């Protein structure tokens, strides 16, 4: 887009916010202003003008001088230009279903905004007066756009077309996928539609389909946990469980584990729902309930493939749990996940599924519980002492935390003060004493205390360690570990 179009665009996007923008091309294309615009407005300007546009603050005199220069330089071009951005945010431009170009540009813009923020999900949520677009960044929902409600049908149709769904079906939920290429990245977006009173809610899960290389040491495992975990994943047979709620990084840990132990000497087979990342040298099977391919049925076929190592995406029922344990007892190394709050709770969960205690104690090697906390942004972090209120909420001695790191907010982190996440880990090695407690029917509290006596550090303790190291904040520790 030419510089001749910049003034009307700025006039619409920035002047209503009380700003006085001007372009400066002396060093690079930069917007000079007296008052910082919001991140939303910056993203819109870059979308309309180009990703190369930068932003910097200037004095009132400098801004006025640049505005005078560009008005004098570009006024003849602007007068003769047929481009008109005055209706960019108006619903009429998008309400016509036959006018596809604006909708395509809008959806692509929203995708780009979400990818810039490293979002894992994009939510299109219709309300009575507007269509809200939110994304999940580092586990937290954030609004990226609020659009006129009249364009909701057009946006929904565009997303359904991209996902090869039935655009005429608005009464039933639908699932699909979008293959989306950005630069040299091939993304797989899993699409889910859900009919609501005010329209269809559409959620996209963003998966990067590039071959993944995950180093367990980069996930945030403490040294002691990493040593014990590296030792147990090289055992010839047995069951290793990774537990935690949805979005706690269990799949990432499993992929990193398989990456670490993968070699030509091993036959590794996985059954997943869905296959989130493609791993070289590993046979990966995706569950498809519509044709009868469940975790249990897939496992029955897998064990006839002469595998050494099995990875089961999730143990959901008694049948899957029994096959996993039988495989572990018959010479296979088995990895899987469960949804439990802590490591000891996984044993109770298996018992609730109807698995005999003696089978659990005989097959289990280790259980690792985990969570994810947001990292302090390294670009805008500042050192600050712990307050008395924070020490009270955390129930710690503030003297043990002389200085904490906090993000003040910048463009890189979206003004949140956080950028990326790091794991919290609780590894329970199943010793002979713990096996005896499981067989005798001891509850989770007794098993947990025994594991702590043997050196297990809890999720809360790991969180406080990472707080002390300046990797996260008291707010994050409370948010993630308050239910433990």
PDB file of N, CA and C in Angstrom, residues 33-114:
ATOM      1  N   UNK A  33       4.164   9.807  17.316  1.00  0.00           N
ATOM      2  CA  UNK A  33       2.956  10.292  17.982  1.00  0.00           C
ATOM      3  C   UNK A  33       3.318  10.767  19.379  1.00  0.00           C
ATOM      4  N   UNK A  34       2.416  11.516  19.945  1.00  0.00           N
ATOM      5  CA  UNK A  34       2.648  12.035  21.288  1.00  0.00           C
ATOM      6  C   UNK A  34       2.148  11.071  22.360  1.00  0.00           C
ATOM      7  N   UNK A  35       1.132  10.323  22.038  1.00  0.00           N
ATOM      8  CA  UNK A  35       0.524   9.422  23.012  1.00  0.00           C
ATOM      9  C   UNK A  35       0.480   8.019  22.416  1.00  0.00           C
ATOM     10  N   UNK A  36       0.973   7.018  23.156  1.00  0.00           N
ATOM     11  CA  UNK A  36       1.031   5.654  22.637  1.00  0.00           C
ATOM     12  C   UNK A  36      -0.363   5.127  22.311  1.00  0.00           C
ATOM     13  N   UNK A  37      -0.597   4.650  21.093  1.00  0.00           N
ATOM     14  CA  UNK A  37      -1.883   3.995  20.797  1.00  0.00           C
ATOM     15  C   UNK A  37      -1.901   2.611  21.410  1.00  0.00           C
ATOM     16  N   UNK A  38      -3.078   2.026  21.522  1.00  0.00           N
ATOM     17  CA  UNK A  38      -3.186   0.685  22.075  1.00  0.00           C
ATOM     18  C   UNK A  38      -2.588  -0.332  21.119  1.00  0.00           C
ATOM     19  N   UNK A  39      -2.343  -1.533  21.637  1.00  0.00           N
ATOM     20  CA  UNK A  39      -1.808  -2.595  20.795  1.00  0.00           C
ATOM     21  C   UNK A  39      -2.781  -2.962  19.681  1.00  0.00           C
ATOM     22  N   UNK A  40      -4.093  -2.889  19.956  1.00  0.00           N
ATOM     23  CA  UNK A  40      -5.087  -3.179  18.915  1.00  0.00           C
ATOM     24  C   UNK A  40      -4.940  -2.214  17.744  1.00  0.00           C
ATOM     25  N   UNK A  41      -4.808  -0.917  18.050  1.00  0.00           N
ATOM     26  CA  UNK A  41      -4.677   0.070  16.986  1.00  0.00           C
ATOM     27  C   UNK A  41      -3.368  -0.110  16.221  1.00  0.00           C
ATOM     28  N   UNK A  42      -2.304  -0.441  16.926  1.00  0.00           N
ATOM     29  CA  UNK A  42      -1.030  -0.673  16.240  1.00  0.00           C
ATOM     30  C   UNK A  42      -1.154  -1.841  15.256  1.00  0.00           C
ATOM     31  N   UNK A  43      -1.836  -2.908  15.714  1.00  0.00           N
ATOM     32  CA  UNK A  43      -2.011  -4.072  14.840  1.00  0.00           C
ATOM     33  C   UNK A  43      -2.835  -3.704  13.608  1.00  0.00           C
ATOM     34  N   UNK A  44      -3.869  -2.885  13.786  1.00  0.00           N
ATOM     35  CA  UNK A  44      -4.695  -2.480  12.649  1.00  0.00           C
ATOM     36  C   UNK A  44      -3.878  -1.651  11.651  1.00  0.00           C
ATOM     37  N   UNK A  45      -3.057  -0.737  12.172  1.00  0.00           N
ATOM     38  CA  UNK A  45      -2.237   0.088  11.282  1.00  0.00           C
ATOM     39  C   UNK A  45      -1.284  -0.796  10.487  1.00  0.00           C
ATOM     40  N   UNK A  46      -0.647  -1.736  11.161  1.00  0.00           N
ATOM     41  CA  UNK A  46       0.282  -2.624  10.460  1.00  0.00           C
ATOM     42  C   UNK A  46      -0.448  -3.488   9.435  1.00  0.00           C
ATOM     43  N   UNK A  47      -1.660  -3.878   9.757  1.00  0.00           N
ATOM     44  CA  UNK A  47      -2.438  -4.681   8.817  1.00  0.00           C
ATOM     45  C   UNK A  47      -2.752  -3.879   7.553  1.00  0.00           C
ATOM     46  N   UNK A  48      -3.109  -2.599   7.734  1.00  0.00           N
ATOM     47  CA  UNK A  48      -3.495  -1.770   6.600  1.00  0.00           C
ATOM     48  C   UNK A  48      -2.290  -1.242   5.824  1.00  0.00           C
ATOM     49  N   UNK A  49      -1.237  -0.858   6.534  1.00  0.00           N
ATOM     50  CA  UNK A  49      -0.111  -0.182   5.892  1.00  0.00           C
ATOM     51  C   UNK A  49       1.026  -1.152   5.583  1.00  0.00           C
ATOM     52  N   UNK A  50       1.305  -2.071   6.505  1.00  0.00           N
ATOM     53  CA  UNK A  50       2.407  -3.008   6.297  1.00  0.00           C
ATOM     54  C   UNK A  50       3.075  -3.354   7.617  1.00  0.00           C
ATOM     55  N   UNK A  51       3.615  -4.569   7.684  1.00  0.00           N
ATOM     56  CA  UNK A  51       4.245  -5.033   8.923  1.00  0.00           C
ATOM     57  C   UNK A  51       5.525  -4.268   9.234  1.00  0.00           C
ATOM     58  N   UNK A  52       6.067  -3.549   8.233  1.00  0.00           N
ATOM     59  CA  UNK A  52       7.329  -2.840   8.431  1.00  0.00           C
ATOM     60  C   UNK A  52       7.161  -1.579   9.281  1.00  0.00           C
ATOM     61  N   UNK A  53       5.933  -1.113   9.473  1.00  0.00           N
ATOM     62  CA  UNK A  53       5.704   0.139  10.190  1.00  0.00           C
ATOM     63  C   UNK A  53       6.149   0.001  11.642  1.00  0.00           C
ATOM     64  N   UNK A  54       6.953   0.978  12.101  1.00  0.00           N
ATOM     65  CA  UNK A  54       7.368   1.025  13.501  1.00  0.00           C
ATOM     66  C   UNK A  54       6.661   2.151  14.231  1.00  0.00           C
ATOM     67  N   UNK A  55       6.841   2.208  15.532  1.00  0.00           N
ATOM     68  CA  UNK A  55       6.172   3.230  16.348  1.00  0.00           C
ATOM     69  C   UNK A  55       7.193   3.842  17.311  1.00  0.00           C
ATOM     70  N   UNK A  56       7.136   5.172  17.436  1.00  0.00           N
ATOM     71  CA  UNK A  56       8.000   5.815  18.421  1.00  0.00           C
ATOM     72  C   UNK A  56       7.341   7.114  18.883  1.00  0.00           C
ATOM     73  N   UNK A  57       7.746   7.558  20.043  1.00  0.00           N
ATOM     74  CA  UNK A  57       7.200   8.793  20.598  1.00  0.00           C
ATOM     75  C   UNK A  57       8.006   9.987  20.108  1.00  0.00           C
ATOM     76  N   UNK A  58       7.349  11.109  19.981  1.00  0.00           N
ATOM     77  CA  UNK A  58       8.017  12.337  19.554  1.00  0.00           C
ATOM     78  C   UNK A  58       7.423  13.533  20.270  1.00  0.00           C
ATOM     79  N   UNK A  59       8.077  14.654  20.132  1.00  0.00           N
ATOM     80  CA  UNK A  59       7.555  15.884  20.733  1.00  0.00           C
ATOM     81  C   UNK A  59       6.407  16.425  19.900  1.00  0.00           C
ATOM     82  N   UNK A  60       5.625  17.317  20.501  1.00  0.00           N
ATOM     83  CA  UNK A  60       4.498  17.926  19.788  1.00  0.00           C
ATOM     84  C   UNK A  60       4.981  18.688  18.556  1.00  0.00           C
ATOM     85  N   UNK A  61       6.143  19.355  18.685  1.00  0.00           N
ATOM     86  CA  UNK A  61       6.673  20.125  17.567  1.00  0.00           C
ATOM     87  C   UNK A  61       7.071  19.197  16.411  1.00  0.00           C
ATOM     88  N   UNK A  62       7.708  18.073  16.734  1.00  0.00           N
ATOM     89  CA  UNK A  62       8.140  17.156  15.679  1.00  0.00           C
ATOM     90  C   UNK A  62       6.938  16.558  14.956  1.00  0.00           C
ATOM     91  N   UNK A  63       5.917  16.173  15.710  1.00  0.00           N
ATOM     92  CA  UNK A  63       4.721  15.601  15.099  1.00  0.00           C
ATOM     93  C   UNK A  63       4.053  16.627  14.194  1.00  0.00           C
ATOM     94  N   UNK A  64       3.901  17.858  14.663  1.00  0.00           N
ATOM     95  CA  UNK A  64       3.259  18.898  13.856  1.00  0.00           C
ATOM     96  C   UNK A  64       4.045  19.157  12.574  1.00  0.00           C
ATOM     97  N   UNK A  65       5.388  19.174  12.669  1.00  0.00           N
ATOM     98  CA  UNK A  65       6.210  19.417  11.490  1.00  0.00           C
ATOM     99  C   UNK A  65       6.039  18.306  10.460  1.00  0.00           C
ATOM    100  N   UNK A  66       6.031  17.041  10.927  1.00  0.00           N
ATOM    101  CA  UNK A  66       5.884  15.922  10.011  1.00  0.00           C
ATOM    102  C   UNK A  66       4.504  15.893   9.365  1.00  0.00           C
ATOM    103  N   UNK A  67       3.466  16.221  10.142  1.00  0.00           N
ATOM    104  CA  UNK A  67       2.110  16.261   9.586  1.00  0.00           C
ATOM    105  C   UNK A  67       2.027  17.308   8.483  1.00  0.00           C
ATOM    106  N   UNK A  68       2.608  18.491   8.727  1.00  0.00           N
ATOM    107  CA  UNK A  68       2.596  19.553   7.704  1.00  0.00           C
ATOM    108  C   UNK A  68       3.314  19.080   6.446  1.00  0.00           C
ATOM    109  N   UNK A  69       4.445  18.385   6.629  1.00  0.00           N
ATOM    110  CA  UNK A  69       5.231  17.929   5.488  1.00  0.00           C
ATOM    111  C   UNK A  69       4.424  16.951   4.633  1.00  0.00           C
ATOM    112  N   UNK A  70       3.805  15.966   5.274  1.00  0.00           N
ATOM    113  CA  UNK A  70       3.102  14.939   4.503  1.00  0.00           C
ATOM    114  C   UNK A  70       1.812  15.471   3.899  1.00  0.00           C
ATOM    115  N   UNK A  71       1.146  16.404   4.558  1.00  0.00           N
ATOM    116  CA  UNK A  71      -0.054  16.983   3.948  1.00  0.00           C
ATOM    117  C   UNK A  71       0.320  17.738   2.668  1.00  0.00           C
ATOM    118  N   UNK A  72       1.401  18.471   2.738  1.00  0.00           N
ATOM    119  CA  UNK A  72       1.825  19.225   1.557  1.00  0.00           C
ATOM    120  C   UNK A  72       2.312  18.293   0.452  1.00  0.00           C
ATOM    121  N   UNK A  73       2.991  17.207   0.859  1.00  0.00           N
ATOM    122  CA  UNK A  73       3.586  16.307  -0.119  1.00  0.00           C
ATOM    123  C   UNK A  73       2.553  15.411  -0.786  1.00  0.00           C
ATOM    124  N   UNK A  74       1.546  14.989  -0.019  1.00  0.00           N
ATOM    125  CA  UNK A  74       0.648  13.946  -0.499  1.00  0.00           C
ATOM    126  C   UNK A  74      -0.752  14.419  -0.842  1.00  0.00           C
ATOM    127  N   UNK A  75      -1.096  15.661  -0.536  1.00  0.00           N
ATOM    128  CA  UNK A  75      -2.466  16.122  -0.777  1.00  0.00           C
ATOM    129  C   UNK A  75      -2.926  15.912  -2.207  1.00  0.00           C
ATOM    130  N   UNK A  76      -2.093  16.223  -3.241  1.00  0.00           N
ATOM    131  CA  UNK A  76      -2.559  15.987  -4.619  1.00  0.00           C
ATOM    132  C   UNK A  76      -2.858  14.525  -4.892  1.00  0.00           C
ATOM    133  N   UNK A  77      -2.032  13.624  -4.330  1.00  0.00           N
ATOM    134  CA  UNK A  77      -2.255  12.193  -4.557  1.00  0.00           C
ATOM    135  C   UNK A  77      -3.524  11.722  -3.858  1.00  0.00           C
ATOM    136  N   UNK A  78      -3.717  12.237  -2.643  1.00  0.00           N
ATOM    137  CA  UNK A  78      -4.896  11.811  -1.876  1.00  0.00           C
ATOM    138  C   UNK A  78      -6.172  12.246  -2.574  1.00  0.00           C
ATOM    139  N   UNK A  79      -6.142  13.469  -3.108  1.00  0.00           N
ATOM    140  CA  UNK A  79      -7.337  13.984  -3.773  1.00  0.00           C
ATOM    141  C   UNK A  79      -7.734  13.131  -4.954  1.00  0.00           C
ATOM    142  N   UNK A  80      -6.734  12.562  -5.663  1.00  0.00           N
ATOM    143  CA  UNK A  80      -7.039  11.768  -6.845  1.00  0.00           C
ATOM    144  C   UNK A  80      -7.147  10.293  -6.566  1.00  0.00           C
ATOM    145  N   UNK A  81      -6.982   9.884  -5.319  1.00  0.00           N
ATOM    146  CA  UNK A  81      -6.992   8.452  -5.004  1.00  0.00           C
ATOM    147  C   UNK A  81      -8.414   7.941  -4.901  1.00  0.00           C
ATOM    148  N   UNK A  82      -8.661   6.773  -5.454  1.00  0.00           N
ATOM    149  CA  UNK A  82      -9.989   6.173  -5.375  1.00  0.00           C
ATOM    150  C   UNK A  82     -10.142   5.323  -4.134  1.00  0.00           C
ATOM    151  N   UNK A  83      -9.048   5.067  -3.410  1.00  0.00           N
ATOM    152  CA  UNK A  83      -9.124   4.213  -2.211  1.00  0.00           C
ATOM    153  C   UNK A  83      -9.851   4.953  -1.107  1.00  0.00           C
ATOM    154  N   UNK A  84     -10.745   4.267  -0.453  1.00  0.00           N
ATOM    155  CA  UNK A  84     -11.509   4.875   0.631  1.00  0.00           C
ATOM    156  C   UNK A  84     -11.576   3.902   1.796  1.00  0.00           C
ATOM    157  N   UNK A  85     -10.969   4.277   2.911  1.00  0.00           N
ATOM    158  CA  UNK A  85     -10.960   3.415   4.092  1.00  0.00           C
ATOM    159  C   UNK A  85     -11.948   3.894   5.147  1.00  0.00           C
ATOM    160  N   UNK A  86     -12.769   4.869   4.787  1.00  0.00           N
ATOM    161  CA  UNK A  86     -13.636   5.457   5.800  1.00  0.00           C
ATOM    162  C   UNK A  86     -14.630   4.469   6.352  1.00  0.00           C
ATOM    163  N   UNK A  87     -14.921   3.408   5.604  1.00  0.00           N
ATOM    164  CA  UNK A  87     -15.894   2.436   6.090  1.00  0.00           C
ATOM    165  C   UNK A  87     -15.286   1.139   6.532  1.00  0.00           C
ATOM    166  N   UNK A  88     -14.011   1.153   6.874  1.00  0.00           N
ATOM    167  CA  UNK A  88     -13.311  -0.105   7.181  1.00  0.00           C
ATOM    168  C   UNK A  88     -13.981  -0.881   8.307  1.00  0.00           C
ATOM    169  N   UNK A  89     -14.503  -0.157   9.303  1.00  0.00           N
ATOM    170  CA  UNK A  89     -15.108  -0.838  10.443  1.00  0.00           C
ATOM    171  C   UNK A  89     -16.631  -0.919  10.359  1.00  0.00           C
ATOM    172  N   UNK A  90     -17.195  -0.500   9.242  1.00  0.00           N
ATOM    173  CA  UNK A  90     -18.644  -0.492   9.147  1.00  0.00           C
ATOM    174  C   UNK A  90     -19.170  -1.857   8.736  1.00  0.00           C
ATOM    175  N   UNK A  91     -20.292  -2.248   9.321  1.00  0.00           N
ATOM    176  CA  UNK A  91     -20.847  -3.572   9.078  1.00  0.00           C
ATOM    177  C   UNK A  91     -21.325  -3.751   7.643  1.00  0.00           C
ATOM    178  N   UNK A  92     -21.758  -2.627   6.984  1.00  0.00           N
ATOM    179  CA  UNK A  92     -22.321  -2.783   5.649  1.00  0.00           C
ATOM    180  C   UNK A  92     -21.319  -3.400   4.678  1.00  0.00           C
ATOM    181  N   UNK A  93     -20.026  -3.121   4.877  1.00  0.00           N
ATOM    182  CA  UNK A  93     -19.019  -3.636   3.959  1.00  0.00           C
ATOM    183  C   UNK A  93     -18.915  -5.157   4.036  1.00  0.00           C
ATOM    184  N   UNK A  94     -19.284  -5.728   5.182  1.00  0.00           N
ATOM    185  CA  UNK A  94     -19.103  -7.151   5.393  1.00  0.00           C
ATOM    186  C   UNK A  94     -20.415  -7.923   5.385  1.00  0.00           C
ATOM    187  N   UNK A  95     -21.532  -7.221   5.422  1.00  0.00           N
ATOM    188  CA  UNK A  95     -22.802  -7.925   5.565  1.00  0.00           C
ATOM    189  C   UNK A  95     -23.229  -8.622   4.286  1.00  0.00           C
ATOM    190  N   UNK A  96     -22.711  -8.182   3.150  1.00  0.00           N
ATOM    191  CA  UNK A  96     -23.066  -8.803   1.882  1.00  0.00           C
ATOM    192  C   UNK A  96     -22.282 -10.091   1.710  1.00  0.00           C
ATOM    193  N   UNK A  97     -22.984 -11.231   1.719  1.00  0.00           N
ATOM    194  CA  UNK A  97     -22.317 -12.524   1.642  1.00  0.00           C
ATOM    195  C   UNK A  97     -21.605 -12.708   0.307  1.00  0.00           C
ATOM    196  N   UNK A  98     -22.009 -11.958  -0.725  1.00  0.00           N
ATOM    197  CA  UNK A  98     -21.360 -12.101  -2.017  1.00  0.00           C
ATOM    198  C   UNK A  98     -20.019 -11.368  -2.074  1.00  0.00           C
ATOM    199  N   UNK A  99     -19.827 -10.445  -1.170  1.00  0.00           N
ATOM    200  CA  UNK A  99     -18.581  -9.677  -1.163  1.00  0.00           C
ATOM    201  C   UNK A  99     -17.581 -10.397  -0.273  1.00  0.00           C
ATOM    202  N   UNK A 100     -16.835 -11.347  -0.862  1.00  0.00           N
ATOM    203  CA  UNK A 100     -15.990 -12.217  -0.068  1.00  0.00           C
ATOM    204  C   UNK A 100     -14.664 -11.587   0.324  1.00  0.00           C
ATOM    205  N   UNK A 101     -14.113 -10.710  -0.530  1.00  0.00           N
ATOM    206  CA  UNK A 101     -12.764 -10.199  -0.302  1.00  0.00           C
ATOM    207  C   UNK A 101     -12.588  -9.554   1.076  1.00  0.00           C
ATOM    208  N   UNK A 102     -13.498  -8.670   1.520  1.00  0.00           N
ATOM    209  CA  UNK A 102     -13.304  -8.080   2.850  1.00  0.00           C
ATOM    210  C   UNK A 102     -13.313  -9.124   3.958  1.00  0.00           C
ATOM    211  N   UNK A 103     -14.174 -10.141   3.857  1.00  0.00           N
ATOM    212  CA  UNK A 103     -14.237 -11.171   4.889  1.00  0.00           C
ATOM    213  C   UNK A 103     -12.948 -11.994   4.905  1.00  0.00           C
ATOM    214  N   UNK A 104     -12.436 -12.311   3.725  1.00  0.00           N
ATOM    215  CA  UNK A 104     -11.194 -13.075   3.643  1.00  0.00           C
ATOM    216  C   UNK A 104     -10.066 -12.299   4.295  1.00  0.00           C
ATOM    217  N   UNK A 105      -9.985 -11.002   3.972  1.00  0.00           N
ATOM    218  CA  UNK A 105      -8.936 -10.170   4.559  1.00  0.00           C
ATOM    219  C   UNK A 105      -9.107 -10.072   6.068  1.00  0.00           C
ATOM    220  N   UNK A 106     -10.343  -9.942   6.519  1.00  0.00           N
ATOM    221  CA  UNK A 106     -10.602  -9.826   7.952  1.00  0.00           C
ATOM    222  C   UNK A 106     -10.190 -11.096   8.693  1.00  0.00           C
ATOM    223  N   UNK A 107     -10.590 -12.265   8.189  1.00  0.00           N
ATOM    224  CA  UNK A 107     -10.255 -13.525   8.855  1.00  0.00           C
ATOM    225  C   UNK A 107      -8.741 -13.741   8.859  1.00  0.00           C
ATOM    226  N   UNK A 108      -8.089 -13.442   7.722  1.00  0.00           N
ATOM    227  CA  UNK A 108      -6.635 -13.578   7.676  1.00  0.00           C
ATOM    228  C   UNK A 108      -5.955 -12.644   8.669  1.00  0.00           C
ATOM    229  N   UNK A 109      -6.515 -11.446   8.803  1.00  0.00           N
ATOM    230  CA  UNK A 109      -5.973 -10.487   9.774  1.00  0.00           C
ATOM    231  C   UNK A 109      -6.097 -11.029  11.197  1.00  0.00           C
ATOM    232  N   UNK A 110      -7.244 -11.613  11.528  1.00  0.00           N
ATOM    233  CA  UNK A 110      -7.442 -12.152  12.871  1.00  0.00           C
ATOM    234  C   UNK A 110      -6.502 -13.333  13.130  1.00  0.00           C
ATOM    235  N   UNK A 111      -6.304 -14.177  12.110  1.00  0.00           N
ATOM    236  CA  UNK A 111      -5.337 -15.270  12.251  1.00  0.00           C
ATOM    237  C   UNK A 111      -3.946 -14.713  12.538  1.00  0.00           C
ATOM    238  N   UNK A 112      -3.563 -13.684  11.777  1.00  0.00           N
ATOM    239  CA  UNK A 112      -2.233 -13.107  11.953  1.00  0.00           C
ATOM    240  C   UNK A 112      -2.069 -12.515  13.347  1.00  0.00           C
ATOM    241  N   UNK A 113      -3.117 -11.845  13.844  1.00  0.00           N
ATOM    242  CA  UNK A 113      -3.061 -11.278  15.198  1.00  0.00           C
ATOM    243  C   UNK A 113      -2.844 -12.376  16.230  1.00  0.00           C
ATOM    244  N   UNK A 114      -3.585 -13.474  16.101  1.00  0.00           N
ATOM    245  CA  UNK A 114      -3.462 -14.573  17.063  1.00  0.00           C
ATOM    246  C   UNK A 114      -2.077 -15.220  16.990  1.00  0.00           C
TER     247      UNK A 114
END
